[in-house]
Short mmCIF file of C-alpha atoms and ligand atoms in Angstrom, two decimals:
data_model
loop_
_atom_site.label_atom_id
_atom_site.label_comp_id
_atom_site.label_asym_id
_atom_site.label_seq_id
_atom_site.Cartn_x
_atom_site.Cartn_y
_atom_site.Cartn_z
CA MET A 19 -54.03 12.78 -118.52
CA ARG A 20 -51.43 15.50 -117.91
CA VAL A 21 -52.17 16.33 -114.36
CA GLY A 22 -50.77 19.48 -112.44
CA VAL A 23 -50.46 19.17 -108.16
CA LEU A 24 -50.25 22.27 -106.17
CA THR A 25 -50.42 22.58 -102.93
CA GLY A 26 -51.10 25.92 -100.92
CA GLY A 27 -52.15 28.04 -97.40
CA GLY A 28 -50.52 26.40 -94.70
CA ASP A 29 -49.28 22.88 -94.87
CA CYS A 30 -50.01 20.28 -92.91
CA PRO A 31 -49.44 16.88 -91.70
CA GLY A 32 -50.78 14.43 -94.84
CA LEU A 33 -49.94 16.40 -98.14
CA ASN A 34 -47.39 14.07 -99.25
CA ALA A 35 -49.68 11.43 -98.41
CA VAL A 36 -52.66 12.70 -100.97
CA ILE A 37 -49.76 13.82 -103.80
CA ARG A 38 -48.59 10.26 -103.14
CA ALA A 39 -51.97 8.47 -103.68
CA ALA A 40 -52.76 10.29 -106.35
CA VAL A 41 -49.72 9.51 -108.47
CA LEU A 42 -49.91 6.23 -107.94
CA LYS A 43 -53.64 5.91 -109.06
CA GLY A 44 -53.00 8.24 -111.27
CA GLU A 45 -49.93 6.55 -113.57
CA GLN A 46 -51.01 2.60 -112.74
CA ARG A 47 -55.22 3.09 -113.65
CA TYR A 48 -55.42 5.58 -116.18
CA GLY A 49 -51.84 6.12 -117.41
CA ASP A 50 -51.61 9.66 -116.20
CA SER A 51 -47.81 11.71 -115.66
CA PHE A 52 -48.27 14.83 -113.59
CA VAL A 53 -46.08 17.99 -113.38
CA GLY A 54 -46.32 19.55 -109.54
CA PHE A 55 -46.71 23.81 -109.15
CA LEU A 56 -44.21 24.90 -106.74
CA ASP A 57 -44.69 26.44 -103.90
CA GLY A 58 -48.96 27.14 -104.28
CA TRP A 59 -50.34 29.21 -106.77
CA LEU A 60 -47.09 31.35 -107.15
CA GLY A 61 -45.65 27.89 -108.97
CA ALA A 62 -48.11 28.29 -111.39
CA ILE A 63 -48.20 31.77 -111.97
CA GLU A 64 -44.36 31.84 -112.75
CA ASP A 65 -44.48 28.17 -114.12
CA ARG A 66 -41.92 27.06 -111.82
CA THR A 67 -42.57 23.30 -111.68
CA THR A 68 -41.07 19.69 -110.51
CA PRO A 69 -41.23 16.04 -112.51
CA LEU A 70 -44.18 13.53 -110.22
CA ASP A 71 -43.95 9.98 -111.19
CA SER A 72 -44.51 7.05 -109.04
CA SER A 73 -39.93 7.05 -108.00
CA ARG A 74 -40.02 10.71 -106.73
CA VAL A 75 -43.54 9.72 -104.30
CA ARG A 76 -43.35 6.30 -103.50
CA GLU A 77 -41.65 7.00 -100.04
CA ILE A 78 -42.86 10.17 -98.88
CA PHE A 79 -46.46 9.19 -96.88
CA ASP A 80 -45.36 9.74 -93.79
CA LYS A 81 -43.08 13.02 -94.44
CA GLY A 82 -44.59 15.46 -92.72
CA GLY A 83 -44.58 19.05 -94.73
CA THR A 84 -45.11 19.05 -98.88
CA VAL A 85 -42.36 18.47 -100.86
CA LEU A 86 -44.55 21.03 -103.83
CA GLY A 87 -43.79 23.07 -101.32
CA THR A 88 -46.36 26.03 -100.68
CA SER A 89 -47.59 29.93 -100.17
CA ARG A 90 -50.37 32.19 -99.34
CA THR A 91 -50.22 33.44 -102.66
CA ASN A 92 -53.32 34.32 -104.34
CA PRO A 93 -53.42 34.62 -107.66
CA TYR A 94 -55.88 36.87 -108.11
CA LYS A 95 -54.91 39.60 -105.89
CA VAL A 96 -50.89 39.55 -108.08
CA GLU A 97 -51.57 41.52 -111.86
CA GLY A 98 -52.54 39.36 -114.16
CA GLY A 99 -52.35 36.09 -112.13
CA SER A 100 -55.09 34.06 -113.23
CA GLU A 101 -54.02 34.86 -116.64
CA ARG A 102 -50.46 33.96 -116.03
CA VAL A 103 -51.92 30.48 -114.03
CA LYS A 104 -53.33 29.81 -117.29
CA SER A 105 -50.22 30.84 -120.00
CA THR A 106 -48.52 27.85 -117.54
CA LEU A 107 -51.28 25.25 -117.40
CA ALA A 108 -50.94 25.73 -121.24
CA ALA A 109 -46.93 25.71 -121.81
CA GLU A 110 -46.62 22.72 -119.36
CA LYS A 111 -49.99 21.22 -121.69
CA VAL A 112 -51.81 19.83 -117.89
CA ASP A 113 -55.50 18.75 -118.78
CA ALA A 114 -56.62 18.42 -115.37
CA LEU A 115 -55.26 20.42 -111.67
CA MET A 116 -55.10 18.95 -108.97
CA ALA A 117 -54.93 21.83 -105.66
CA ILE A 118 -54.73 20.78 -102.38
CA GLY A 119 -55.21 23.65 -100.17
CA GLY A 120 -58.36 25.48 -97.58
CA ASP A 121 -60.47 27.66 -98.19
CA ASP A 122 -57.99 30.03 -99.93
CA THR A 123 -56.77 27.53 -102.30
CA LEU A 124 -59.95 26.29 -102.88
CA GLY A 125 -61.59 29.51 -103.23
CA VAL A 126 -58.76 29.86 -106.15
CA ALA A 127 -59.69 26.84 -107.71
CA ASN A 128 -62.93 27.43 -107.66
CA LYS A 129 -62.88 30.58 -109.18
CA LEU A 130 -60.64 28.51 -112.05
CA ALA A 131 -63.43 26.26 -112.01
CA GLY A 132 -65.35 29.04 -113.25
CA GLU A 133 -63.05 30.41 -116.04
CA GLY A 134 -62.97 27.12 -117.91
CA ILE A 135 -59.78 25.28 -115.98
CA THR A 136 -60.52 21.50 -115.16
CA VAL A 137 -59.80 21.23 -111.51
CA VAL A 138 -60.78 19.49 -108.53
CA GLY A 139 -59.77 20.08 -105.12
CA VAL A 140 -58.55 18.19 -101.70
CA PRO A 141 -59.62 19.90 -98.81
CA LYS A 142 -56.51 20.19 -95.90
CA THR A 143 -56.42 22.14 -92.68
CA ILE A 144 -54.67 21.43 -89.04
CA ASP A 145 -57.68 23.55 -88.15
CA ASN A 146 -60.95 21.44 -89.81
CA ASP A 147 -62.85 24.10 -90.47
CA LEU A 148 -64.14 23.54 -93.80
CA SER A 149 -67.76 22.98 -94.11
CA ALA A 150 -68.38 20.15 -96.19
CA THR A 151 -65.97 17.55 -95.32
CA GLU A 152 -66.30 15.64 -91.49
CA VAL A 153 -63.05 16.37 -90.86
CA THR A 154 -59.48 17.65 -92.71
CA PHE A 155 -56.89 15.82 -92.69
CA GLY A 156 -54.03 17.43 -90.53
CA PHE A 157 -56.30 18.23 -88.15
CA HIS A 158 -56.01 14.54 -86.21
CA THR A 159 -52.04 14.93 -85.88
CA ALA A 160 -52.39 18.53 -84.80
CA VAL A 161 -54.30 17.24 -81.90
CA GLN A 162 -52.34 14.56 -80.72
CA ILE A 163 -49.38 17.19 -80.71
CA ALA A 164 -51.42 19.59 -78.21
CA THR A 165 -52.53 17.21 -76.40
CA GLU A 166 -49.00 15.46 -75.76
CA ALA A 167 -47.89 19.04 -74.73
CA ILE A 168 -50.50 19.93 -72.62
CA ASP A 169 -49.88 16.73 -70.74
CA ARG A 170 -46.03 17.65 -70.32
CA LEU A 171 -47.48 20.74 -69.34
CA ARG A 172 -49.45 19.19 -66.56
CA THR A 173 -46.36 17.55 -64.73
CA THR A 174 -44.82 20.66 -64.63
CA SER A 175 -47.13 22.80 -63.98
CA GLU A 176 -48.23 20.23 -60.86
CA SER A 177 -44.18 20.74 -59.88
CA HIS A 178 -44.49 23.96 -59.96
CA GLN A 179 -47.58 24.72 -58.52
CA ARG A 180 -48.38 26.86 -61.84
CA VAL A 181 -50.97 27.51 -63.51
CA ILE A 182 -50.27 27.47 -67.78
CA VAL A 183 -51.81 29.09 -70.25
CA CYS A 184 -51.25 26.62 -73.45
CA GLU A 185 -52.00 28.70 -76.69
CA VAL A 186 -53.04 26.47 -80.13
CA MET A 187 -53.77 27.49 -83.54
CA GLY A 188 -57.32 27.70 -84.32
CA ARG A 189 -58.30 31.35 -86.19
CA HIS A 190 -62.20 31.21 -86.32
CA ALA A 191 -62.46 27.45 -85.13
CA GLY A 192 -61.53 26.12 -81.69
CA TRP A 193 -61.81 22.82 -82.98
CA ILE A 194 -58.10 22.01 -82.24
CA SER A 195 -58.27 23.86 -78.99
CA MET A 196 -61.37 21.98 -78.05
CA TYR A 197 -59.99 18.28 -78.38
CA ALA A 198 -56.72 18.46 -77.48
CA GLY A 199 -58.25 20.34 -74.27
CA ILE A 200 -60.33 17.23 -73.39
CA ALA A 201 -57.81 14.81 -73.88
CA GLY A 202 -55.49 16.86 -72.06
CA GLY A 203 -57.41 17.58 -69.17
CA ALA A 204 -57.74 20.95 -68.93
CA VAL A 205 -58.66 23.42 -66.70
CA ASP A 206 -60.17 25.20 -68.65
CA VAL A 207 -61.14 25.28 -72.76
CA LEU A 208 -61.48 28.70 -74.54
CA ILE A 209 -62.18 29.21 -78.33
CA PRO A 210 -63.24 31.83 -80.52
CA GLU A 211 -66.73 30.55 -81.18
CA GLN A 212 -67.59 31.47 -77.03
CA PRO A 213 -66.11 35.13 -76.13
CA PHE A 214 -65.15 34.12 -72.36
CA ASP A 215 -64.55 35.90 -69.57
CA VAL A 216 -61.57 36.25 -67.70
CA ALA A 217 -63.22 36.35 -64.11
CA GLU A 218 -65.07 33.25 -65.18
CA VAL A 219 -61.46 31.74 -65.98
CA CYS A 220 -60.06 32.70 -62.88
CA GLU A 221 -62.88 31.63 -60.48
CA LEU A 222 -62.13 28.06 -62.94
CA VAL A 223 -58.44 27.96 -61.89
CA LYS A 224 -59.21 29.56 -58.74
CA SER A 225 -61.70 26.15 -57.61
CA HIS A 226 -59.62 23.50 -59.37
CA ARG A 227 -56.86 24.97 -56.89
CA ALA A 228 -59.26 24.49 -53.80
CA LEU A 229 -60.12 20.65 -54.60
CA GLY A 230 -56.42 20.14 -54.62
CA ARG A 231 -55.31 20.01 -57.71
CA LEU A 232 -51.80 21.62 -58.42
CA SER A 233 -51.69 20.63 -62.39
CA SER A 234 -53.44 23.83 -64.15
CA VAL A 235 -53.13 24.15 -67.76
CA VAL A 236 -56.11 25.70 -69.37
CA VAL A 237 -55.62 26.26 -73.04
CA VAL A 238 -56.67 29.04 -76.03
CA ALA A 239 -57.72 29.39 -79.26
CA GLU A 240 -55.43 31.61 -81.10
CA GLY A 241 -58.22 33.34 -82.54
CA ALA A 242 -59.94 33.63 -79.02
CA THR A 243 -61.47 36.38 -78.04
CA PRO A 244 -62.92 37.62 -73.75
CA LYS A 245 -66.30 39.19 -73.26
CA GLU A 246 -65.29 42.98 -72.93
CA GLY A 247 -62.81 43.43 -75.73
CA SER A 248 -60.01 41.22 -77.47
CA LEU A 249 -57.34 40.85 -75.57
CA SER A 250 -55.67 38.59 -78.57
CA LEU A 251 -52.20 40.45 -79.82
CA THR A 252 -52.08 40.88 -83.68
CA SER A 253 -48.41 42.39 -85.34
CA GLY A 254 -51.05 43.54 -88.05
CA GLU A 255 -49.47 42.19 -91.22
CA VAL A 256 -52.36 40.42 -93.52
CA ASP A 257 -51.47 37.98 -96.25
CA GLN A 258 -53.05 38.70 -99.97
CA PHE A 259 -56.44 35.82 -98.65
CA GLY A 260 -56.83 39.63 -95.74
CA HIS A 261 -56.37 37.13 -93.23
CA VAL A 262 -54.45 39.17 -89.92
CA ARG A 263 -51.30 36.89 -88.58
CA LEU A 264 -52.68 35.89 -84.79
CA GLY A 265 -50.50 34.55 -81.38
CA GLY A 266 -50.23 36.31 -78.46
CA ILE A 267 -52.84 35.63 -76.24
CA ALA A 268 -51.83 32.99 -74.31
CA ASN A 269 -49.23 36.09 -72.28
CA VAL A 270 -51.22 38.04 -72.35
CA LEU A 271 -54.33 35.75 -70.46
CA ALA A 272 -51.23 34.42 -68.54
CA LYS A 273 -50.27 38.08 -67.45
CA GLU A 274 -54.19 38.43 -65.98
CA ILE A 275 -54.95 35.06 -64.58
CA GLU A 276 -51.76 35.79 -62.47
CA GLU A 277 -52.66 39.34 -61.28
CA ARG A 278 -55.99 38.23 -60.82
CA THR A 279 -55.36 34.99 -58.67
CA GLY A 280 -52.17 35.29 -57.18
CA PHE A 281 -51.03 32.21 -58.68
CA GLU A 282 -47.79 32.30 -60.29
CA THR A 283 -48.42 31.69 -64.26
CA ARG A 284 -46.80 30.68 -67.57
CA ALA A 285 -47.71 30.97 -71.11
CA THR A 286 -47.26 28.20 -73.93
CA VAL A 287 -47.28 28.66 -77.02
CA LEU A 288 -47.48 26.14 -79.91
CA GLY A 289 -47.28 27.28 -82.72
CA HIS A 290 -45.82 25.59 -85.99
CA ILE A 291 -45.22 22.68 -83.91
CA GLN A 292 -48.43 21.33 -84.34
CA ARG A 293 -47.86 21.51 -87.97
CA GLY A 294 -45.21 20.05 -88.48
CA GLY A 295 -43.65 16.57 -88.57
CA THR A 296 -45.57 13.10 -89.62
CA PRO A 297 -48.54 12.22 -89.58
CA THR A 298 -50.61 10.82 -87.89
CA ALA A 299 -51.87 7.15 -89.33
CA TYR A 300 -55.97 8.06 -89.47
CA ASP A 301 -54.40 11.24 -91.18
CA ARG A 302 -52.45 8.80 -93.85
CA VAL A 303 -54.73 7.12 -94.44
CA LEU A 304 -57.84 10.38 -95.21
CA ALA A 305 -54.95 11.61 -97.24
CA THR A 306 -54.60 8.34 -99.23
CA ARG A 307 -58.60 8.01 -99.87
CA PHE A 308 -58.38 11.78 -100.71
CA GLY A 309 -56.03 11.44 -103.20
CA VAL A 310 -57.22 8.55 -105.08
CA ALA A 311 -60.77 9.50 -104.90
CA ALA A 312 -59.96 12.95 -106.36
CA ILE A 313 -57.65 11.46 -109.77
CA ASP A 314 -60.97 9.12 -109.94
CA ALA A 315 -62.96 12.64 -109.33
CA LEU A 316 -61.02 14.42 -113.31
CA HIS A 317 -61.40 10.86 -114.92
CA ASP A 318 -65.54 10.86 -114.07
CA GLY A 319 -67.02 13.78 -114.12
CA GLY A 320 -65.81 14.91 -110.89
CA ALA A 321 -64.02 18.18 -112.52
CA GLY A 322 -65.55 20.95 -110.33
CA THR A 323 -65.71 19.67 -107.09
CA MET A 324 -63.65 19.18 -104.23
CA VAL A 325 -63.61 15.21 -102.13
CA ALA A 326 -64.96 14.96 -98.47
CA LEU A 327 -65.58 12.74 -95.66
CA GLN A 328 -69.29 12.82 -94.81
CA GLY A 329 -69.51 9.64 -92.29
CA ASP A 330 -67.03 7.28 -93.62
CA ARG A 331 -67.62 8.05 -97.14
CA ILE A 332 -65.10 9.64 -99.17
CA VAL A 333 -67.68 11.74 -101.75
CA ARG A 334 -67.82 14.72 -104.26
CA VAL A 335 -69.17 18.65 -103.69
CA PRO A 336 -69.14 21.23 -105.34
CA LEU A 337 -65.46 23.02 -104.41
CA SER A 338 -67.74 26.02 -103.85
CA ALA A 339 -69.52 23.98 -101.04
CA GLY A 340 -65.90 23.55 -99.86
CA VAL A 341 -65.45 26.77 -99.49
CA SER A 342 -68.18 28.64 -98.15
CA GLU A 343 -69.03 29.42 -94.13
CA PRO A 344 -66.10 27.56 -92.35
CA LYS A 345 -67.21 24.94 -89.88
CA LEU A 346 -67.73 25.88 -86.39
CA VAL A 347 -67.55 24.23 -83.14
CA PRO A 348 -71.75 23.54 -82.48
CA ASP A 349 -72.53 25.34 -78.89
CA GLN A 350 -74.27 22.03 -78.28
CA LEU A 351 -71.20 20.34 -78.98
CA TYR A 352 -69.28 22.63 -76.12
CA ASP A 353 -71.47 23.05 -73.37
CA THR A 354 -72.43 19.07 -73.47
CA VAL A 355 -69.61 17.63 -74.03
CA ALA A 356 -66.80 19.95 -72.68
CA ARG A 357 -67.90 22.81 -70.64
CA PRO A 358 -69.21 19.77 -67.58
CA LEU A 359 -65.38 18.72 -67.43
CA PHE A 360 -63.96 22.29 -66.46
CA GLY A 361 -62.52 23.35 -63.48
O1 LIG B 20 -53.25 26.61 -91.72
C1 LIG B 20 -54.02 27.27 -90.13
C2 LIG B 20 -53.45 27.62 -90.48
O2 LIG B 20 -52.61 27.35 -88.95
C3 LIG B 20 -54.21 28.81 -88.90
O3 LIG B 20 -54.35 27.35 -87.87
C4 LIG B 20 -53.16 29.53 -88.03
O4 LIG B 20 -53.70 31.02 -88.41
C5 LIG B 20 -52.56 29.95 -89.51
O5 LIG B 20 -52.22 28.89 -90.22
C6 LIG B 20 -50.83 29.94 -89.20
O6 LIG B 20 -50.29 30.58 -90.40
P1 LIG B 20 -49.00 31.02 -91.23
O7 LIG B 20 -48.74 29.94 -90.97
O8 LIG B 20 -49.00 31.68 -92.33
O9 LIG B 20 -48.50 31.64 -89.80
#
C-alpha cells in the first residue's frame, strides 16, 4: 500500500513520533511505501511532497514540530481545493491517506472519507480538547512547559512582591491552564468554561497576600472571559477555519488587578513556547502508539476512523466522533479539584 501522510493545524510535540512509528511499522510489517505532503492540506492541494522512508524518520522521535511542515489551509475554502487533493492523491498513486491533526484537519479528512477517499485520522492538539480521545499527545508537554514557567514566575513574583498573570494557550478549553495551574500552585486559574469575576480574582489575590504569601501567580487561558464582558484582546484576523487569533487577556487582566488591589502586577504570555521543542516521554510514547494503530487501521478495515486513547487502550472511533463537540473541562472537576486550592 502507498500511504500519504500529512500534518495540519498548529504544530504539536509528538507529531514526528507519529510519523516515525507509522512509517517504521508500515514498511516492516506490511511492506508499505510512504510519501509526505508538505504543509498540511496545502501540499496535498499543490502536490508538494517529500520522500518518507525508515532512513528519513528513524531518528526524529524526539524532534519538536513536524518534518512535514503544517498550515491551517482548508481545501473546502480554496477554489477546487478538494478536487485538487484528489488529483494529487491519484498523481502520487496514493492508496490511503493518514491525516494527523486537530478538529479542523480531521474535519476535512472526514469530508474526504465521505467522498470515497481511504483515510485514517490521528488526533493532535496541545489543547487536549478533542472528544473521543481521553488525551491528545502534545498536551502533556505543554503542561510541563507551562508548569516550569509558573515555577520560575513564582520566585520572581516573590522577590518583587508582585502579582504575575500568566497566559497559557486554550481557546475553548482550559485543560492546560487547569493542569499547569494546579501543578504550579496558582492563586487562581481562569478557564474559558468558567466565566470569571474580576472582583473575585482580586479578592483571592488580596487574601493570599493577607496570609503573608508573596508569590502570587494567576493563570489564565487565552480564551477565558470575564462575566461582565470580554476582556480578551483579539487581532480580528480569522483563519480559513474561522478561528480568531487570540492572545492578550493577561495584559488587560494585569492592569485591572493592579488598579483594583494596588499590588504591582506583571503579565507573561507563554504563547508558542508551549508548542515548541522536544516532546515529553509520555507524549513520545502516546504518539508512537497512535502511529502504529493508525497504520494497522488502514490495513484491517479501519479506514474512516480516528485512533483514540480510551482508558489505557488505543481504540478506533468514527472520524465524525473525533470532530464533534470539543472536550471541555467538566464543572465538577474544576469545582472539586481546582477551586479548593485557590487563594
Ligand atoms: O493548536 C492549538 C493552538 O495552540 C491554540 O491553543 C491556540 O489558540 C492556537 O493554536 C494558536 O494558533 P497559531 O499558531 O495559528 O497562532
